[in-house]
Short mmCIF file of C-alpha atoms (C1' of nucleotides) in Angstrom, two decimals:
data_model
loop_
_atom_site.label_atom_id
_atom_site.label_comp_id
_atom_site.label_asym_id
_atom_site.label_seq_id
_atom_site.Cartn_x
_atom_site.Cartn_y
_atom_site.Cartn_z
CA MET A 20 -75.54 -25.70 190.12
CA GLY A 21 -73.96 -28.27 188.18
CA TYR A 22 -70.48 -27.23 188.45
CA TYR A 23 -68.11 -28.37 191.13
CA GLU A 24 -64.57 -27.78 191.88
CA LEU A 25 -62.15 -30.87 191.49
CA PHE A 26 -58.63 -31.12 192.84
CA ALA A 27 -55.99 -32.66 190.54
CA GLN A 28 -52.22 -33.44 191.32
CA LYS A 29 -49.84 -34.54 188.90
CA ILE A 30 -46.82 -36.38 190.19
CA PRO A 31 -43.67 -37.67 187.91
CA VAL A 32 -42.82 -41.37 188.84
CA LYS A 33 -40.09 -43.57 187.54
CA ASP A 34 -40.03 -47.49 187.74
CA PHE A 35 -44.15 -47.47 188.39
CA SER A 36 -46.71 -50.01 187.00
CA LEU A 37 -50.21 -49.09 188.24
CA ARG A 38 -51.49 -52.10 186.44
CA HIS A 39 -49.08 -54.52 188.31
CA THR A 40 -49.57 -52.93 191.37
CA VAL A 41 -53.26 -52.98 191.23
CA GLU A 42 -53.97 -56.40 189.98
CA SER A 43 -51.50 -58.11 192.51
CA ALA A 44 -53.99 -58.90 195.32
CA GLN A 45 -53.28 -56.00 197.37
CA PRO A 46 -56.11 -54.18 198.94
CA LEU A 47 -57.10 -52.28 195.94
CA ALA A 48 -57.58 -55.44 193.90
CA PHE A 49 -60.48 -55.99 196.35
CA TYR A 50 -62.57 -53.09 195.96
CA SER A 51 -60.87 -50.42 193.35
CA LYS A 52 -62.19 -50.20 189.54
CA TYR A 53 -59.17 -50.79 187.28
CA ASP A 54 -59.34 -50.09 183.23
CA ALA A 55 -56.31 -51.56 182.11
CA LEU A 56 -56.86 -50.25 178.31
CA SER A 57 -57.08 -46.80 179.62
CA ASN A 58 -54.83 -47.49 182.68
CA THR A 59 -57.27 -45.63 184.93
CA LEU A 60 -58.40 -46.55 188.40
CA THR A 61 -61.28 -45.56 190.70
CA TYR A 62 -61.41 -46.24 194.38
CA PRO A 63 -63.26 -44.93 197.53
CA THR A 64 -61.04 -43.58 200.71
CA PHE A 65 -62.81 -42.78 203.98
CA THR A 66 -63.93 -39.45 202.35
CA GLN A 67 -64.03 -39.17 198.98
CA ILE A 68 -63.78 -41.09 195.73
CA ILE A 69 -60.32 -40.97 194.01
CA ASN A 70 -59.69 -41.19 190.10
CA VAL A 71 -56.09 -41.81 188.93
CA ALA A 72 -54.73 -41.72 185.47
CA PHE A 73 -51.23 -43.17 184.39
CA LYS A 74 -49.45 -41.93 181.77
CA GLY A 75 -45.89 -43.52 180.32
CA ASP A 76 -44.31 -46.53 180.58
CA GLU A 77 -42.64 -48.79 183.41
CA LYS A 78 -39.65 -46.97 183.48
CA LYS A 79 -40.91 -42.94 183.39
CA GLY A 80 -44.43 -41.50 183.48
CA GLU A 81 -46.94 -39.51 185.11
CA LEU A 82 -49.51 -40.18 187.72
CA VAL A 83 -52.83 -38.03 187.61
CA GLY A 84 -54.86 -37.88 190.69
CA VAL A 85 -58.46 -36.34 190.94
CA GLY A 86 -60.64 -35.87 193.78
CA ARG A 87 -63.37 -33.38 195.22
CA HIS A 88 -61.52 -32.91 198.30
CA GLY A 89 -57.75 -31.98 198.86
CA GLY A 90 -55.15 -34.49 200.21
CA ILE A 91 -54.56 -36.12 196.87
CA ASP A 92 -51.14 -35.64 196.57
CA SER A 93 -50.24 -37.32 199.89
CA GLU A 94 -52.76 -39.85 199.39
CA LEU A 95 -50.99 -41.00 196.25
CA ARG A 96 -47.47 -40.78 197.57
CA ARG A 97 -48.56 -42.86 200.31
CA ARG A 98 -50.83 -45.62 198.88
CA PHE A 99 -48.22 -46.09 196.04
CA ARG A 100 -45.10 -45.65 198.10
CA LEU A 101 -43.78 -43.25 195.76
CA GLY A 102 -41.05 -42.50 197.97
CA ASP A 103 -39.53 -46.18 197.49
CA LYS A 104 -36.40 -46.08 195.26
CA MET A 105 -37.05 -48.99 193.12
CA SER A 106 -33.89 -49.33 191.73
CA TYR A 107 -32.28 -49.27 195.40
CA ILE A 108 -35.06 -52.11 196.47
CA TYR A 109 -34.15 -54.18 193.33
CA LYS A 110 -30.62 -53.98 194.11
CA LYS A 111 -31.31 -55.16 197.57
CA ILE A 112 -33.78 -58.19 196.76
CA ASN A 113 -32.50 -59.29 193.48
CA THR A 114 -30.38 -62.36 194.95
CA ASP A 115 -31.20 -64.94 192.52
CA ARG A 116 -32.80 -65.92 189.17
CA PHE A 117 -36.16 -66.71 190.70
CA ILE A 118 -36.67 -62.99 192.07
CA GLY A 119 -34.85 -61.70 188.92
CA ALA A 120 -37.41 -62.94 186.65
CA ALA A 121 -40.27 -61.77 188.86
CA ILE A 122 -38.75 -58.27 188.99
CA LYS A 123 -38.44 -58.64 185.07
CA ARG A 124 -42.07 -59.77 184.43
CA PHE A 125 -43.53 -57.40 186.85
CA TYR A 126 -40.94 -54.50 186.66
CA GLY A 127 -42.50 -51.20 188.63
CA MET A 128 -44.89 -53.09 190.50
CA ARG A 129 -45.14 -51.64 194.25
CA LEU A 130 -46.26 -52.32 197.57
CA THR A 131 -49.33 -50.37 198.46
CA LEU A 132 -49.71 -48.60 201.91
CA ASN A 133 -53.04 -48.58 203.07
CA ASP A 134 -54.85 -47.27 206.10
CA PRO A 135 -54.52 -49.97 208.89
CA TRP A 136 -57.97 -50.84 209.67
CA GLU A 137 -58.73 -50.79 205.83
CA ALA A 138 -55.76 -53.57 205.42
CA THR A 139 -57.12 -55.54 208.13
CA LEU A 140 -60.73 -55.46 206.68
CA CYS A 141 -59.59 -56.64 203.49
CA PHE A 142 -57.33 -59.38 204.86
CA VAL A 143 -59.55 -60.68 207.54
CA VAL A 144 -62.22 -61.03 204.69
CA SER A 145 -59.38 -62.62 202.68
CA GLN A 146 -58.86 -65.66 204.62
CA ASN A 147 -59.65 -68.99 203.19
CA ASN A 148 -61.01 -66.94 200.10
CA ASN A 149 -60.62 -66.18 196.66
CA VAL A 150 -59.96 -62.87 195.00
CA LYS A 151 -63.34 -62.76 193.20
CA ARG A 152 -65.17 -63.63 196.11
CA ILE A 153 -63.10 -61.46 198.59
CA ARG A 154 -64.27 -58.48 196.23
CA SER A 155 -67.49 -59.37 196.29
CA ILE A 156 -67.85 -59.24 199.95
CA VAL A 157 -65.93 -55.88 200.40
CA LEU A 158 -68.08 -54.39 197.80
CA LYS A 159 -70.96 -55.37 199.47
CA LEU A 160 -69.62 -53.91 202.96
CA ILE A 161 -68.78 -50.59 201.50
CA ASP A 162 -72.01 -50.43 199.73
CA ARG A 163 -73.95 -51.11 202.90
CA PHE A 164 -72.03 -49.68 205.91
CA GLY A 165 -69.86 -47.09 204.03
CA GLN A 166 -70.83 -43.36 204.44
CA PRO A 167 -72.80 -41.77 201.63
CA ILE A 168 -71.00 -39.38 199.18
CA LYS A 169 -72.95 -36.91 197.72
CA ASP A 170 -72.84 -34.71 194.58
CA ASP A 171 -73.68 -30.95 194.52
CA ASN A 172 -77.47 -31.54 194.15
CA ASP A 173 -77.00 -34.04 197.33
CA LYS A 174 -77.48 -36.99 195.36
CA ILE A 175 -75.64 -39.93 196.62
CA VAL A 176 -73.13 -41.06 193.80
CA ALA A 177 -70.78 -43.41 195.85
CA LYS A 178 -69.96 -45.05 199.27
CA ALA A 179 -67.11 -44.18 201.37
CA PHE A 180 -64.56 -47.05 202.57
CA PRO A 181 -66.44 -47.95 205.88
CA THR A 182 -64.47 -46.77 209.16
CA SER A 183 -64.00 -49.30 212.14
CA GLN A 184 -66.97 -47.58 213.98
CA ASP A 185 -69.07 -48.24 210.74
CA ILE A 186 -68.24 -51.97 210.76
CA ALA A 187 -68.00 -52.41 214.50
CA SER A 188 -71.81 -51.00 214.70
CA ALA A 189 -72.80 -53.75 212.55
CA SER A 190 -74.46 -56.93 213.72
CA ILE A 191 -72.96 -60.22 212.86
CA GLU A 192 -76.23 -61.23 210.91
CA GLU A 193 -75.74 -57.94 208.72
CA LEU A 194 -72.19 -59.05 208.21
CA LYS A 195 -73.22 -62.43 206.80
CA GLU A 196 -75.69 -60.91 204.58
CA CYS A 197 -72.55 -59.32 202.81
CA GLY A 198 -71.39 -63.11 201.98
CA ALA A 199 -68.92 -62.86 204.92
CA GLY A 200 -70.06 -65.98 206.40
CA PHE A 201 -68.01 -67.60 209.25
CA ARG A 202 -65.66 -64.47 208.90
CA ALA A 203 -68.35 -62.26 210.08
CA GLU A 204 -67.48 -62.63 213.73
CA TYR A 205 -63.73 -62.17 212.99
CA ILE A 206 -64.87 -58.85 211.21
CA LYS A 207 -66.87 -57.69 213.81
CA GLU A 208 -63.89 -58.48 216.34
CA ALA A 209 -61.41 -56.53 214.20
CA ALA A 210 -63.28 -53.53 213.74
CA GLU A 211 -64.07 -53.24 217.86
CA PHE A 212 -60.24 -53.59 217.96
CA PHE A 213 -59.70 -50.51 215.82
CA ALA A 214 -62.40 -48.71 217.16
CA SER A 215 -61.39 -48.91 220.37
CA ASN A 216 -58.06 -47.37 221.66
CA LEU A 217 -56.62 -50.89 221.39
CA GLY A 218 -56.42 -50.07 217.74
CA ASN A 219 -53.55 -47.62 218.21
CA VAL A 220 -51.06 -50.16 217.98
CA ASN A 221 -47.43 -49.32 217.25
CA GLY A 222 -44.03 -50.49 218.26
CA ASP A 223 -41.68 -52.47 215.99
CA TYR A 224 -42.73 -54.94 213.58
CA TYR A 225 -42.57 -58.04 216.29
CA GLU A 226 -44.66 -56.01 218.61
CA LEU A 227 -46.94 -54.98 216.13
CA LYS A 228 -47.61 -58.69 214.53
CA GLU A 229 -48.26 -59.54 218.35
CA ALA A 230 -50.73 -57.04 219.08
CA LEU A 231 -52.72 -57.81 215.96
CA MET A 232 -52.35 -61.71 216.14
CA SER A 233 -54.30 -61.09 219.73
CA VAL A 234 -57.38 -60.35 217.68
CA LYS A 235 -59.25 -63.60 217.07
CA GLY A 236 -59.71 -64.12 213.46
CA ILE A 237 -56.21 -62.87 212.40
CA GLY A 238 -53.45 -65.27 212.27
CA ASP A 239 -49.83 -65.56 211.28
CA LYS A 240 -50.15 -64.99 207.55
CA VAL A 241 -53.18 -61.98 207.90
CA ALA A 242 -51.05 -60.42 210.50
CA ASP A 243 -48.14 -59.88 208.00
CA CYS A 244 -50.23 -58.52 205.41
CA ILE A 245 -51.51 -56.00 207.78
CA ALA A 246 -48.09 -55.07 208.91
CA LEU A 247 -46.81 -55.10 205.21
CA MET A 248 -49.91 -52.92 203.42
CA GLY A 249 -51.49 -51.28 206.44
CA PHE A 250 -48.21 -50.34 208.42
CA GLY A 251 -45.54 -50.34 205.84
CA LYS A 252 -43.58 -53.09 207.98
CA LEU A 253 -41.49 -53.81 204.80
CA GLU A 254 -39.44 -56.76 206.59
CA ALA A 255 -42.83 -58.65 206.82
CA PHE A 256 -43.27 -61.76 204.32
CA PRO A 257 -46.81 -63.08 204.12
CA ILE A 258 -46.58 -66.68 203.76
CA ASP A 259 -49.76 -67.96 202.23
CA THR A 260 -49.85 -71.47 200.35
CA TRP A 261 -48.29 -69.77 197.40
CA ALA A 262 -45.55 -67.76 199.09
CA LYS A 263 -44.58 -71.05 200.52
CA ARG A 264 -44.71 -73.28 197.74
CA VAL A 265 -42.21 -70.75 195.81
CA LEU A 266 -40.25 -70.87 198.50
CA GLU A 267 -39.92 -74.43 199.11
CA HIS A 268 -39.56 -75.03 195.26
CA ALA A 269 -37.01 -72.20 194.56
CA TYR A 270 -34.66 -72.50 197.69
CA PHE A 271 -35.20 -75.97 199.07
CA ASN A 272 -35.66 -78.23 196.26
CA GLY A 273 -39.22 -78.74 197.22
CA ARG A 274 -38.73 -79.90 200.70
CA SER A 275 -41.35 -79.00 203.10
CA LYS A 276 -40.53 -76.51 205.69
CA SER A 277 -42.29 -75.07 208.46
CA ILE A 278 -43.78 -71.56 208.34
CA GLU A 279 -41.30 -70.64 210.81
CA ALA A 280 -38.36 -72.09 209.48
CA LEU A 281 -39.52 -69.84 206.05
CA HIS A 282 -39.68 -66.75 208.06
CA ASP A 283 -36.13 -67.40 209.43
CA PHE A 284 -35.26 -67.99 205.80
CA THR A 285 -36.81 -64.82 204.19
CA LEU A 286 -35.64 -62.62 207.10
CA GLU A 287 -32.01 -63.73 206.82
CA ARG A 288 -32.25 -63.46 203.08
CA TRP A 289 -33.83 -60.27 202.27
CA GLY A 290 -33.90 -58.44 205.65
CA LYS A 291 -35.96 -55.12 206.00
CA TYR A 292 -36.98 -55.56 202.12
CA ALA A 293 -38.38 -58.99 202.77
CA GLY A 294 -41.94 -57.54 201.83
CA TYR A 295 -40.93 -56.26 198.55
CA ALA A 296 -39.40 -59.81 197.82
CA GLN A 297 -42.58 -61.56 198.95
CA GLN A 298 -44.86 -59.40 196.40
CA TYR A 299 -42.48 -60.42 193.67
CA LEU A 300 -42.09 -63.90 194.37
CA PHE A 301 -45.86 -64.56 195.21
CA TRP A 302 -47.13 -62.83 192.46
CA TYR A 303 -44.87 -64.46 190.07
CA GLY A 304 -45.72 -67.86 191.15
CA ARG A 305 -49.28 -67.43 191.04
CA GLN A 306 -49.19 -65.84 187.57
CA GLU A 307 -46.70 -67.90 186.02
CA LYS A 308 -48.12 -71.04 186.42
CA ASP A 309 -46.06 -72.60 183.60
CA TRP A 310 -42.72 -71.64 185.21
CA TYR A 311 -44.09 -72.93 188.57
CA ASN A 312 -45.28 -76.33 186.77
CA GLU A 313 -42.09 -77.09 185.39
CA LYS A 314 -40.50 -76.40 188.57
CA LEU A 315 -42.66 -79.16 190.28
CA GLY A 316 -41.80 -81.35 187.29
CA LYS A 317 -45.38 -81.82 186.29
"C1'" DA B 16 -68.70 -84.37 193.24
"C1'" DC B 17 -64.30 -82.03 194.72
"C1'" DC B 18 -60.91 -78.71 195.13
"C1'" DC B 19 -59.45 -74.32 197.10
"C1'" DA B 20 -58.27 -70.65 200.38
"C1'" DG B 21 -56.19 -69.01 206.69
"C1'" DG B 22 -57.54 -69.67 211.59
"C1'" DC B 23 -59.49 -71.60 215.38
"C1'" DG B 24 -59.86 -75.26 218.62
"C1'" DG B 25 -60.58 -80.01 219.79
"C1'" DG B 26 -58.39 -83.98 220.65
"C1'" DC B 27 -54.56 -87.30 220.05
"C1'" DG B 28 -50.13 -88.61 220.49
"C1'" DC C 21 -47.59 -79.29 225.30
"C1'" DG C 22 -47.26 -79.38 220.71
"C1'" DC C 23 -49.00 -80.82 216.19
"C1'" DC C 24 -52.54 -82.50 213.24
"C1'" DC C 25 -57.08 -82.44 211.54
"C1'" DG C 26 -61.82 -81.04 210.86
"C1'" DC C 27 -64.49 -77.27 210.76
"C1'" DA C 28 -66.53 -72.80 208.53
"C1'" DT C 29 -68.14 -70.68 202.95
"C1'" DG C 30 -69.17 -70.16 198.38
"C1'" DG C 31 -67.42 -70.34 193.54
"C1'" DG C 32 -64.95 -72.64 189.97
#
DNA sequence: ACCCAGGCGGGCG
DNA sequence: CGCCCGCATGGG
């Protein structure tokens, strides 16, 4: 039988851009397949391949998700944070012309909420790395360690996203063969952390961040990325070199500030929506290099 | 050839 | 004790 049933879900959405969400260096940018022309997306979860299509514009549209198993509706609502009321969040974070320009430029961009372990693997791989190579490494890890996904004829058509157990049972050598380099041992440590009951971390943002940073290979920035995009702690403001530069040039006249001082600043200014402010400022700084260079006076 | 990307840990002040 | 700097890796 070549016939098999598909589960489909249609969800009306407001203030939503699939493109900006998927392209903005969040976990989906590291392993999904996105086509800007048709505005369609394909990515593996732990159990199935999800196909997503968006129709409409950034103000109002419809998201269609298709997969072979159920749970599509909750997967999409969680992954793309469809419960977030963007008009309210924009009001909260739009404190100045810098964020204002970023919101205008990337209107509808959402934070994503990914599985905690999945976010951890992606961001541990991301350290000291660029998107292209992060993608190459994560895709190899999926292909090598993800569970096979089969069609009705028992033919393997794809691989699932590897679980923490899948990766914890890999050797450092095998992880290095995927291009992970010196990150291989960090990946292994993180996988063991999540595969054991230690991975059942909870509590508030600060307790969570401390627990994450107890893992060798997870520092301040990666912990904030995981807190934000793996656990939905919206007050987390990951500070990489771009976020640091943008903050210093937009709010401190280009003066160098410590990471700690910048964390204090973002929490004071944007409070529990700091993570959204970060996503817009960070992506604006990276994409709009002309703006950034002008600000630098170069 | 050289620059870039977070985190770790050794060593210096 | 806290900060800085060299190191790990590979692509542009």
